[in-house]
């Protein structure tokens, strides 16, 4: 009887603490949503005062992240980093996805402080824990702040391309199920994959064009060839044609007509999707000449 009463008491304490945490957290989120940051922060700090009563790890870290977000929104970036770091330190190895997200937040706050070395370290940590295209691109952009860092830049660029192609392979691992409901789920997944691929390709195209000027201002042809070679090696075929077209447009702006026509005519045997676009551009060049 005593053991049973003790068990009931402990369970009641547990459920009360869980309910108390949930109510306070929701109140803080409402204040935050209304941009009433001081009230939200006050609620979160009250929760942290009773930290020992709540489940350690994710719950407490979430509160720290929320406080960090408030500091970030109010442009108090150093304080935001401190809170993010405290949240990070509370988490175990099993929470690597959440730790990766916190590292991204720290990296962004470091950028706002113009501390690109600190941001590089944070993004490197994040990309190791949970590789994704956006994080790798942010890491690459931070690396571009150092003009003497070309070898490291190309290393990160290749890693970005590898993450992109690896992500596509993971996304295509689907399982057949004859149920109608499962087919609908697969259609939604397919739409998501297409959207994600377009977004990633757009990001990679943008960063590839940025890299051209960074790699070789004096001989852009070599820079284009270097980038295109990386794309081919990593199997990012869709973007190769885009870069070839960008190369042609670059030389057209420089009024190097022969080089432009030569590049454009090479599409005739490569990419059927671009034939009409290329033919129109070549015709226009001849017309101007």
mmCIF file of N, CA and C in Angstrom, residues 84-138:
data_model
loop_
_atom_site.group_PDB
_atom_site.id
_atom_site.type_symbol
_atom_site.label_atom_id
_atom_site.label_comp_id
_atom_site.label_asym_id
_atom_site.label_seq_id
_atom_site.Cartn_x
_atom_site.Cartn_y
_atom_site.Cartn_z
ATOM 1 N N UNK A 84 22.214 30.078 -27.333
ATOM 2 C CA UNK A 84 22.292 28.936 -28.258
ATOM 3 C C UNK A 84 23.335 27.936 -27.795
ATOM 4 N N UNK A 85 24.470 28.444 -27.318
ATOM 5 C CA UNK A 85 25.543 27.561 -26.869
ATOM 6 C C UNK A 85 25.131 26.776 -25.627
ATOM 7 N N UNK A 86 24.413 27.441 -24.723
ATOM 8 C CA UNK A 86 23.913 26.750 -23.522
ATOM 9 C C UNK A 86 22.933 25.640 -23.910
ATOM 10 N N UNK A 87 22.087 25.936 -24.885
ATOM 11 C CA UNK A 87 21.131 24.925 -25.368
ATOM 12 C C UNK A 87 21.876 23.752 -25.991
ATOM 13 N N UNK A 88 22.890 24.060 -26.760
ATOM 14 C CA UNK A 88 23.707 23.027 -27.428
ATOM 15 C C UNK A 88 24.370 22.116 -26.401
ATOM 16 N N UNK A 89 24.935 22.732 -25.364
ATOM 17 C CA UNK A 89 25.676 21.975 -24.347
ATOM 18 C C UNK A 89 24.785 21.044 -23.524
ATOM 19 N N UNK A 90 23.488 21.337 -23.465
ATOM 20 C CA UNK A 90 22.558 20.518 -22.685
ATOM 21 C C UNK A 90 22.160 19.229 -23.407
ATOM 22 N N UNK A 91 22.418 19.191 -24.718
ATOM 23 C CA UNK A 91 21.953 18.061 -25.528
ATOM 24 C C UNK A 91 22.990 16.954 -25.635
ATOM 25 N N UNK A 92 22.504 15.723 -25.734
ATOM 26 C CA UNK A 92 23.390 14.569 -25.894
ATOM 27 C C UNK A 92 23.666 14.269 -27.360
ATOM 28 N N UNK A 93 24.475 13.267 -27.608
ATOM 29 C CA UNK A 93 24.850 12.893 -28.971
ATOM 30 C C UNK A 93 23.659 12.420 -29.797
ATOM 31 N N UNK A 94 22.649 11.883 -29.114
ATOM 32 C CA UNK A 94 21.484 11.356 -29.843
ATOM 33 C C UNK A 94 20.627 12.467 -30.461
ATOM 34 N N UNK A 95 20.845 13.710 -30.048
ATOM 35 C CA UNK A 95 20.065 14.844 -30.576
ATOM 36 C C UNK A 95 20.850 15.616 -31.635
ATOM 37 N N UNK A 96 21.499 14.908 -32.535
ATOM 38 C CA UNK A 96 22.410 15.573 -33.484
ATOM 39 C C UNK A 96 21.684 16.510 -34.454
ATOM 40 N N UNK A 97 20.444 16.189 -34.832
ATOM 41 C CA UNK A 97 19.709 17.063 -35.754
ATOM 42 C C UNK A 97 19.420 18.415 -35.107
ATOM 43 N N UNK A 98 18.973 18.378 -33.856
ATOM 44 C CA UNK A 98 18.701 19.614 -33.127
ATOM 45 C C UNK A 98 19.997 20.390 -32.889
ATOM 46 N N UNK A 99 21.065 19.681 -32.560
ATOM 47 C CA UNK A 99 22.365 20.335 -32.351
ATOM 48 C C UNK A 99 22.846 21.001 -33.639
ATOM 49 N N UNK A 100 22.566 20.348 -34.779
ATOM 50 C CA UNK A 100 22.946 20.922 -36.077
ATOM 51 C C UNK A 100 22.181 22.222 -36.326
ATOM 52 N N UNK A 101 20.887 22.230 -36.005
ATOM 53 C CA UNK A 101 20.066 23.441 -36.184
ATOM 54 C C UNK A 101 20.567 24.582 -35.303
ATOM 55 N N UNK A 102 20.938 24.250 -34.075
ATOM 56 C CA UNK A 102 21.453 25.277 -33.154
ATOM 57 C C UNK A 102 22.776 25.829 -33.684
ATOM 58 N N UNK A 103 23.623 24.947 -34.223
ATOM 59 C CA UNK A 103 24.904 25.391 -34.793
ATOM 60 C C UNK A 103 24.677 26.348 -35.963
ATOM 61 N N UNK A 104 23.642 26.077 -36.764
ATOM 62 C CA UNK A 104 23.302 26.987 -37.871
ATOM 63 C C UNK A 104 22.907 28.359 -37.329
ATOM 64 N N UNK A 105 22.115 28.359 -36.253
ATOM 65 C CA UNK A 105 21.711 29.628 -35.629
ATOM 66 C C UNK A 105 22.920 30.413 -35.142
ATOM 67 N N UNK A 106 23.851 29.706 -34.524
ATOM 68 C CA UNK A 106 25.073 30.353 -34.027
ATOM 69 C C UNK A 106 25.852 30.939 -35.206
ATOM 70 N N UNK A 107 25.947 30.169 -36.294
ATOM 71 C CA UNK A 107 26.656 30.639 -37.481
ATOM 72 C C UNK A 107 26.055 31.919 -38.036
ATOM 73 N N UNK A 108 24.729 31.990 -38.088
ATOM 74 C CA UNK A 108 24.052 33.177 -38.611
ATOM 75 C C UNK A 108 24.292 34.388 -37.707
ATOM 76 N N UNK A 109 24.262 34.153 -36.391
ATOM 77 C CA UNK A 109 24.534 35.245 -35.443
ATOM 78 C C UNK A 109 25.976 35.734 -35.579
ATOM 79 N N UNK A 110 26.907 34.815 -35.822
ATOM 80 C CA UNK A 110 28.317 35.191 -36.019
ATOM 81 C C UNK A 110 28.479 36.050 -37.274
ATOM 82 N N UNK A 111 27.719 35.716 -38.326
ATOM 83 C CA UNK A 111 27.774 36.514 -39.556
ATOM 84 C C UNK A 111 27.310 37.937 -39.282
ATOM 85 N N UNK A 112 26.241 38.082 -38.484
ATOM 86 C CA UNK A 112 25.741 39.423 -38.161
ATOM 87 C C UNK A 112 26.783 40.234 -37.384
ATOM 88 N N UNK A 113 27.678 39.527 -36.705
ATOM 89 C CA UNK A 113 28.759 40.198 -35.960
ATOM 90 C C UNK A 113 30.029 40.340 -36.810
ATOM 91 N N UNK A 114 29.916 39.957 -38.107
ATOM 92 C CA UNK A 114 31.064 39.972 -39.035
ATOM 93 C C UNK A 114 32.206 39.065 -38.586
ATOM 94 N N UNK A 115 31.873 38.063 -37.792
ATOM 95 C CA UNK A 115 32.863 37.085 -37.339
ATOM 96 C C UNK A 115 32.766 35.844 -38.238
ATOM 97 N N UNK A 116 33.382 35.938 -39.412
ATOM 98 C CA UNK A 116 33.228 34.869 -40.406
ATOM 99 C C UNK A 116 33.973 33.595 -40.016
ATOM 100 N N UNK A 117 35.078 33.737 -39.293
ATOM 101 C CA UNK A 117 35.796 32.538 -38.840
ATOM 102 C C UNK A 117 34.936 31.742 -37.862
ATOM 103 N N UNK A 118 34.275 32.463 -36.956
ATOM 104 C CA UNK A 118 33.376 31.800 -36.017
ATOM 105 C C UNK A 118 32.204 31.142 -36.730
ATOM 106 N N UNK A 119 31.684 31.829 -37.744
ATOM 107 C CA UNK A 119 30.571 31.276 -38.529
ATOM 108 C C UNK A 119 31.003 30.018 -39.273
ATOM 109 N N UNK A 120 32.216 30.033 -39.810
ATOM 110 C CA UNK A 120 32.747 28.858 -40.528
ATOM 111 C C UNK A 120 32.794 27.650 -39.600
ATOM 112 N N UNK A 121 33.284 27.857 -38.390
ATOM 113 C CA UNK A 121 33.364 26.755 -37.420
ATOM 114 C C UNK A 121 31.977 26.193 -37.091
ATOM 115 N N UNK A 122 31.005 27.098 -36.921
ATOM 116 C CA UNK A 122 29.640 26.666 -36.591
ATOM 117 C C UNK A 122 29.007 25.897 -37.740
ATOM 118 N N UNK A 123 29.172 26.401 -38.954
ATOM 119 C CA UNK A 123 28.590 25.728 -40.123
ATOM 120 C C UNK A 123 29.276 24.387 -40.401
ATOM 121 N N UNK A 124 30.579 24.324 -40.134
ATOM 122 C CA UNK A 124 31.277 23.046 -40.304
ATOM 123 C C UNK A 124 30.724 21.994 -39.340
ATOM 124 N N UNK A 125 30.483 22.412 -38.100
ATOM 125 C CA UNK A 125 29.882 21.505 -37.110
ATOM 126 C C UNK A 125 28.498 21.047 -37.571
ATOM 127 N N UNK A 126 27.696 21.995 -38.068
ATOM 128 C CA UNK A 126 26.328 21.681 -38.494
ATOM 129 C C UNK A 126 26.316 20.721 -39.681
ATOM 130 N N UNK A 127 27.192 20.968 -40.656
ATOM 131 C CA UNK A 127 27.189 20.148 -41.869
ATOM 132 C C UNK A 127 27.721 18.742 -41.600
ATOM 133 N N UNK A 128 28.554 18.594 -40.587
ATOM 134 C CA UNK A 128 29.044 17.267 -40.210
ATOM 135 C C UNK A 128 27.932 16.446 -39.539
ATOM 136 N N UNK A 129 27.114 17.113 -38.747
ATOM 137 C CA UNK A 129 26.047 16.420 -38.025
ATOM 138 C C UNK A 129 24.850 16.107 -38.925
ATOM 139 N N UNK A 130 24.485 17.085 -39.760
ATOM 140 C CA UNK A 130 23.300 16.915 -40.612
ATOM 141 C C UNK A 130 23.544 17.626 -41.944
ATOM 142 N N UNK A 131 24.183 16.940 -42.900
ATOM 143 C CA UNK A 131 24.542 17.584 -44.176
ATOM 144 C C UNK A 131 23.309 18.022 -44.965
ATOM 145 N N UNK A 132 23.296 19.295 -45.372
ATOM 146 C CA UNK A 132 22.250 19.742 -46.291
ATOM 147 C C UNK A 132 22.813 20.880 -47.148
ATOM 148 N N UNK A 133 22.179 21.121 -48.277
ATOM 149 C CA UNK A 133 22.707 22.038 -49.286
ATOM 150 C C UNK A 133 22.810 23.469 -48.761
ATOM 151 N N UNK A 134 21.775 23.965 -48.052
ATOM 152 C CA UNK A 134 21.769 25.351 -47.576
ATOM 153 C C UNK A 134 22.911 25.614 -46.594
ATOM 154 N N UNK A 135 23.131 24.669 -45.687
ATOM 155 C CA UNK A 135 24.205 24.842 -44.701
ATOM 156 C C UNK A 135 25.565 24.853 -45.390
ATOM 157 N N UNK A 136 25.750 23.930 -46.336
ATOM 158 C CA UNK A 136 27.018 23.877 -47.077
ATOM 159 C C UNK A 136 27.221 25.158 -47.884
ATOM 160 N N UNK A 137 26.148 25.711 -48.444
ATOM 161 C CA UNK A 137 26.268 26.956 -49.207
ATOM 162 C C UNK A 137 26.650 28.123 -48.298
ATOM 163 N N UNK A 138 26.037 28.192 -47.104
ATOM 164 C CA UNK A 138 26.401 29.252 -46.159
ATOM 165 C C UNK A 138 27.856 29.140 -45.733
#
